[in-house]
Amino acid sequence: MVNYNKVPPSLLLLNLKFQPSDHFIPPSLEGPVKRIGIIKGLFTDANSGELIPVEMRIRYDAMARGNLSRDQYFFDSVEYSNIELERVSY
């Protein structure tokens, strides 16, 4: 999504810790939950080696794939599918 400007059909994210909003509904092991969210990350610039903060606003379906700790804010793995990229900010 950042390097090649292509949205993958799905993403499997590991060790996710959510910072929930007031109306947060955790991902479910039972089935996908529709979401609007933000992914924030630091990406290394290929030329300078400098870390660049990137924010991606997306719409997607989230489904928990692992929640061994049973914490509603931390998941071992979550799959994002049906991803629609709204905006990327550098």
Short mmCIF file of N, CA and C in Angstrom, two decimals:
data_model
loop_
_atom_site.label_atom_id
_atom_site.label_comp_id
_atom_site.label_asym_id
_atom_site.label_seq_id
_atom_site.Cartn_x
_atom_site.Cartn_y
_atom_site.Cartn_z
N MET A 1 0.82 -1.18 0.00
CA MET A 1 0.00 0.00 0.00
C MET A 1 0.87 1.25 0.00
N VAL A 2 2.03 1.16 0.60
CA VAL A 2 2.90 2.32 0.67
C VAL A 2 3.89 2.33 -0.49
N ASN A 3 4.65 1.25 -0.67
CA ASN A 3 5.70 1.23 -1.69
C ASN A 3 5.17 1.18 -3.12
N TYR A 4 4.16 0.36 -3.36
CA TYR A 4 3.72 0.12 -4.73
C TYR A 4 2.33 0.66 -5.03
N ASN A 5 1.71 1.30 -4.06
CA ASN A 5 0.37 1.88 -4.23
C ASN A 5 -0.63 0.83 -4.69
N LYS A 6 -0.52 -0.39 -4.15
CA LYS A 6 -1.45 -1.47 -4.45
C LYS A 6 -2.06 -1.96 -3.14
N VAL A 7 -3.35 -2.19 -3.16
CA VAL A 7 -4.05 -2.69 -1.97
C VAL A 7 -4.12 -4.21 -2.07
N PRO A 8 -3.60 -4.93 -1.09
CA PRO A 8 -3.65 -6.39 -1.13
C PRO A 8 -5.07 -6.89 -0.84
N PRO A 9 -5.42 -8.10 -1.28
CA PRO A 9 -6.75 -8.63 -0.99
C PRO A 9 -6.98 -8.85 0.51
N SER A 10 -5.89 -9.13 1.24
CA SER A 10 -6.01 -9.29 2.69
C SER A 10 -4.64 -9.07 3.34
N LEU A 11 -4.67 -8.82 4.64
CA LEU A 11 -3.45 -8.68 5.44
C LEU A 11 -3.63 -9.52 6.69
N LEU A 12 -2.60 -10.23 7.11
CA LEU A 12 -2.61 -10.92 8.38
C LEU A 12 -1.63 -10.19 9.28
N LEU A 13 -2.16 -9.56 10.32
CA LEU A 13 -1.35 -8.76 11.23
C LEU A 13 -1.14 -9.53 12.53
N LEU A 14 0.09 -9.50 13.04
CA LEU A 14 0.44 -10.24 14.25
C LEU A 14 0.67 -9.30 15.42
N ASN A 15 0.33 -9.79 16.62
CA ASN A 15 0.56 -9.05 17.87
C ASN A 15 -0.01 -7.64 17.80
N LEU A 16 -1.30 -7.55 17.57
CA LEU A 16 -1.99 -6.27 17.45
C LEU A 16 -2.47 -5.78 18.81
N LYS A 17 -2.18 -4.52 19.09
CA LYS A 17 -2.73 -3.88 20.28
C LYS A 17 -3.57 -2.71 19.79
N PHE A 18 -4.86 -2.75 20.07
CA PHE A 18 -5.78 -1.71 19.62
C PHE A 18 -5.83 -0.57 20.62
N GLN A 19 -5.96 0.65 20.10
CA GLN A 19 -6.26 1.83 20.91
C GLN A 19 -7.70 2.17 20.56
N PRO A 20 -8.64 1.67 21.35
CA PRO A 20 -10.05 1.73 20.96
C PRO A 20 -10.68 3.11 21.10
N SER A 21 -11.69 3.33 20.27
CA SER A 21 -12.53 4.51 20.40
C SER A 21 -13.63 4.19 21.42
N ASP A 22 -14.50 5.14 21.65
CA ASP A 22 -15.58 4.94 22.63
C ASP A 22 -16.51 3.79 22.26
N HIS A 23 -16.70 3.54 20.98
CA HIS A 23 -17.64 2.51 20.53
C HIS A 23 -16.92 1.29 19.96
N PHE A 24 -15.76 0.96 20.53
CA PHE A 24 -14.93 -0.15 20.04
C PHE A 24 -15.65 -1.48 20.20
N ILE A 25 -15.68 -2.26 19.11
CA ILE A 25 -16.15 -3.64 19.15
C ILE A 25 -14.97 -4.49 18.73
N PRO A 26 -14.48 -5.38 19.60
CA PRO A 26 -13.28 -6.15 19.26
C PRO A 26 -13.52 -7.09 18.09
N PRO A 27 -12.46 -7.42 17.34
CA PRO A 27 -12.58 -8.43 16.29
C PRO A 27 -13.09 -9.74 16.89
N SER A 28 -13.80 -10.50 16.09
CA SER A 28 -14.41 -11.73 16.57
C SER A 28 -13.78 -12.94 15.90
N LEU A 29 -13.74 -14.05 16.63
CA LEU A 29 -13.32 -15.32 16.05
C LEU A 29 -14.47 -15.94 15.25
N GLU A 30 -15.68 -15.44 15.45
CA GLU A 30 -16.89 -16.01 14.84
C GLU A 30 -17.09 -15.59 13.39
N GLY A 31 -16.66 -14.38 13.05
CA GLY A 31 -16.85 -13.89 11.68
C GLY A 31 -16.33 -12.48 11.55
N PRO A 32 -16.24 -11.96 10.32
CA PRO A 32 -15.68 -10.63 10.11
C PRO A 32 -16.59 -9.52 10.65
N VAL A 33 -15.94 -8.43 11.08
CA VAL A 33 -16.62 -7.24 11.57
C VAL A 33 -16.17 -6.07 10.70
N LYS A 34 -17.11 -5.30 10.16
CA LYS A 34 -16.77 -4.14 9.32
C LYS A 34 -16.13 -3.06 10.17
N ARG A 35 -15.10 -2.41 9.62
CA ARG A 35 -14.35 -1.40 10.36
C ARG A 35 -13.96 -0.23 9.47
N ILE A 36 -13.70 0.88 10.13
CA ILE A 36 -13.01 2.02 9.55
C ILE A 36 -11.85 2.27 10.50
N GLY A 37 -10.63 2.32 9.99
CA GLY A 37 -9.50 2.44 10.91
C GLY A 37 -8.30 3.15 10.32
N ILE A 38 -7.29 3.24 11.16
CA ILE A 38 -6.04 3.89 10.80
C ILE A 38 -4.89 2.94 11.13
N ILE A 39 -3.99 2.76 10.18
CA ILE A 39 -2.75 2.03 10.43
C ILE A 39 -1.63 3.06 10.41
N LYS A 40 -0.87 3.11 11.50
CA LYS A 40 0.28 4.02 11.57
C LYS A 40 1.54 3.19 11.62
N GLY A 41 2.56 3.64 10.90
CA GLY A 41 3.82 2.91 10.89
C GLY A 41 4.98 3.80 10.51
N LEU A 42 6.18 3.29 10.77
CA LEU A 42 7.41 3.96 10.35
C LEU A 42 8.00 3.13 9.22
N PHE A 43 8.28 3.78 8.11
CA PHE A 43 8.83 3.11 6.94
C PHE A 43 10.18 3.72 6.62
N THR A 44 11.13 2.88 6.20
CA THR A 44 12.48 3.34 5.90
C THR A 44 12.56 3.85 4.47
N ASP A 45 13.01 5.09 4.30
CA ASP A 45 13.22 5.67 2.98
C ASP A 45 14.38 4.94 2.31
N ALA A 46 14.18 4.46 1.08
CA ALA A 46 15.20 3.67 0.38
C ALA A 46 16.46 4.48 0.09
N ASN A 47 16.34 5.78 -0.12
CA ASN A 47 17.50 6.60 -0.47
C ASN A 47 18.26 7.09 0.75
N SER A 48 17.55 7.65 1.71
CA SER A 48 18.22 8.27 2.87
C SER A 48 18.37 7.33 4.06
N GLY A 49 17.56 6.27 4.10
CA GLY A 49 17.57 5.38 5.26
C GLY A 49 16.81 5.96 6.44
N GLU A 50 16.25 7.13 6.24
CA GLU A 50 15.50 7.83 7.29
C GLU A 50 14.15 7.15 7.52
N LEU A 51 13.69 7.12 8.78
CA LEU A 51 12.36 6.58 9.09
C LEU A 51 11.31 7.66 8.83
N ILE A 52 10.31 7.29 8.03
CA ILE A 52 9.25 8.21 7.64
C ILE A 52 7.93 7.73 8.26
N PRO A 53 7.25 8.59 9.05
CA PRO A 53 5.95 8.19 9.59
C PRO A 53 4.89 8.20 8.48
N VAL A 54 4.07 7.15 8.44
CA VAL A 54 3.01 7.04 7.44
C VAL A 54 1.72 6.68 8.16
N GLU A 55 0.63 7.29 7.71
CA GLU A 55 -0.69 6.99 8.26
C GLU A 55 -1.60 6.59 7.11
N MET A 56 -2.24 5.42 7.22
CA MET A 56 -3.16 4.93 6.20
C MET A 56 -4.55 4.82 6.80
N ARG A 57 -5.51 5.50 6.20
CA ARG A 57 -6.90 5.41 6.62
C ARG A 57 -7.59 4.41 5.69
N ILE A 58 -8.22 3.39 6.29
CA ILE A 58 -8.79 2.30 5.50
C ILE A 58 -10.17 1.89 6.01
N ARG A 59 -10.93 1.26 5.11
CA ARG A 59 -12.16 0.55 5.45
C ARG A 59 -11.85 -0.92 5.19
N TYR A 60 -12.35 -1.81 6.04
CA TYR A 60 -11.98 -3.21 5.92
C TYR A 60 -12.89 -4.08 6.78
N ASP A 61 -12.79 -5.38 6.59
CA ASP A 61 -13.41 -6.36 7.47
C ASP A 61 -12.31 -6.96 8.33
N ALA A 62 -12.55 -7.07 9.63
CA ALA A 62 -11.56 -7.63 10.55
C ALA A 62 -12.10 -8.92 11.16
N MET A 63 -11.23 -9.93 11.21
CA MET A 63 -11.60 -11.19 11.85
C MET A 63 -10.42 -11.68 12.67
N ALA A 64 -10.66 -11.91 13.94
CA ALA A 64 -9.61 -12.42 14.82
C ALA A 64 -9.24 -13.83 14.38
N ARG A 65 -7.96 -14.13 14.36
CA ARG A 65 -7.47 -15.47 14.05
C ARG A 65 -6.82 -16.11 15.27
N GLY A 66 -6.46 -15.30 16.26
CA GLY A 66 -5.87 -15.81 17.49
C GLY A 66 -5.97 -14.80 18.61
N ASN A 67 -6.44 -15.25 19.77
CA ASN A 67 -6.56 -14.38 20.94
C ASN A 67 -6.32 -15.23 22.19
N LEU A 68 -5.09 -15.71 22.34
CA LEU A 68 -4.77 -16.61 23.45
C LEU A 68 -4.90 -15.93 24.80
N SER A 69 -4.62 -14.63 24.88
CA SER A 69 -4.68 -13.93 26.16
C SER A 69 -6.11 -13.55 26.55
N ARG A 70 -7.03 -13.62 25.60
CA ARG A 70 -8.43 -13.23 25.81
C ARG A 70 -8.59 -11.76 26.22
N ASP A 71 -7.57 -10.96 25.92
CA ASP A 71 -7.62 -9.51 26.15
C ASP A 71 -8.38 -8.88 24.98
N GLN A 72 -9.37 -8.03 25.25
CA GLN A 72 -10.16 -7.45 24.17
C GLN A 72 -9.41 -6.41 23.35
N TYR A 73 -8.22 -6.00 23.82
CA TYR A 73 -7.44 -4.99 23.09
C TYR A 73 -6.16 -5.56 22.46
N PHE A 74 -5.79 -6.80 22.79
CA PHE A 74 -4.58 -7.41 22.23
C PHE A 74 -4.94 -8.73 21.56
N PHE A 75 -4.45 -8.92 20.33
CA PHE A 75 -4.72 -10.15 19.58
C PHE A 75 -3.42 -10.70 19.01
N ASP A 76 -3.27 -12.03 19.05
CA ASP A 76 -2.11 -12.69 18.47
C ASP A 76 -2.10 -12.49 16.95
N SER A 77 -3.27 -12.60 16.33
CA SER A 77 -3.36 -12.36 14.89
C SER A 77 -4.78 -11.94 14.51
N VAL A 78 -4.85 -11.04 13.55
CA VAL A 78 -6.12 -10.54 13.02
C VAL A 78 -5.96 -10.43 11.50
N GLU A 79 -6.97 -10.92 10.78
CA GLU A 79 -6.95 -10.80 9.32
C GLU A 79 -7.83 -9.63 8.90
N TYR A 80 -7.28 -8.76 8.06
CA TYR A 80 -8.04 -7.67 7.45
C TYR A 80 -8.30 -8.08 6.00
N SER A 81 -9.56 -8.01 5.57
CA SER A 81 -9.90 -8.34 4.18
C SER A 81 -10.85 -7.28 3.63
N ASN A 82 -11.15 -7.37 2.34
CA ASN A 82 -12.00 -6.37 1.67
C ASN A 82 -11.51 -4.96 1.96
N ILE A 83 -10.22 -4.75 1.82
CA ILE A 83 -9.57 -3.49 2.19
C ILE A 83 -9.82 -2.42 1.13
N GLU A 84 -10.27 -1.25 1.58
CA GLU A 84 -10.42 -0.08 0.71
C GLU A 84 -9.56 1.03 1.30
N LEU A 85 -8.61 1.49 0.54
CA LEU A 85 -7.71 2.56 0.99
C LEU A 85 -8.39 3.91 0.79
N GLU A 86 -8.55 4.63 1.88
CA GLU A 86 -9.19 5.96 1.82
C GLU A 86 -8.15 7.05 1.57
N ARG A 87 -7.02 6.98 2.32
CA ARG A 87 -6.01 8.03 2.20
C ARG A 87 -4.70 7.55 2.81
N VAL A 88 -3.59 7.98 2.23
CA VAL A 88 -2.26 7.75 2.80
C VAL A 88 -1.63 9.11 3.04
N SER A 89 -1.15 9.34 4.27
CA SER A 89 -0.49 10.60 4.62
C SER A 89 0.94 10.31 5.02
N TYR A 90 1.88 11.08 4.45
CA TYR A 90 3.31 10.92 4.76
C TYR A 90 3.76 12.03 5.66
#
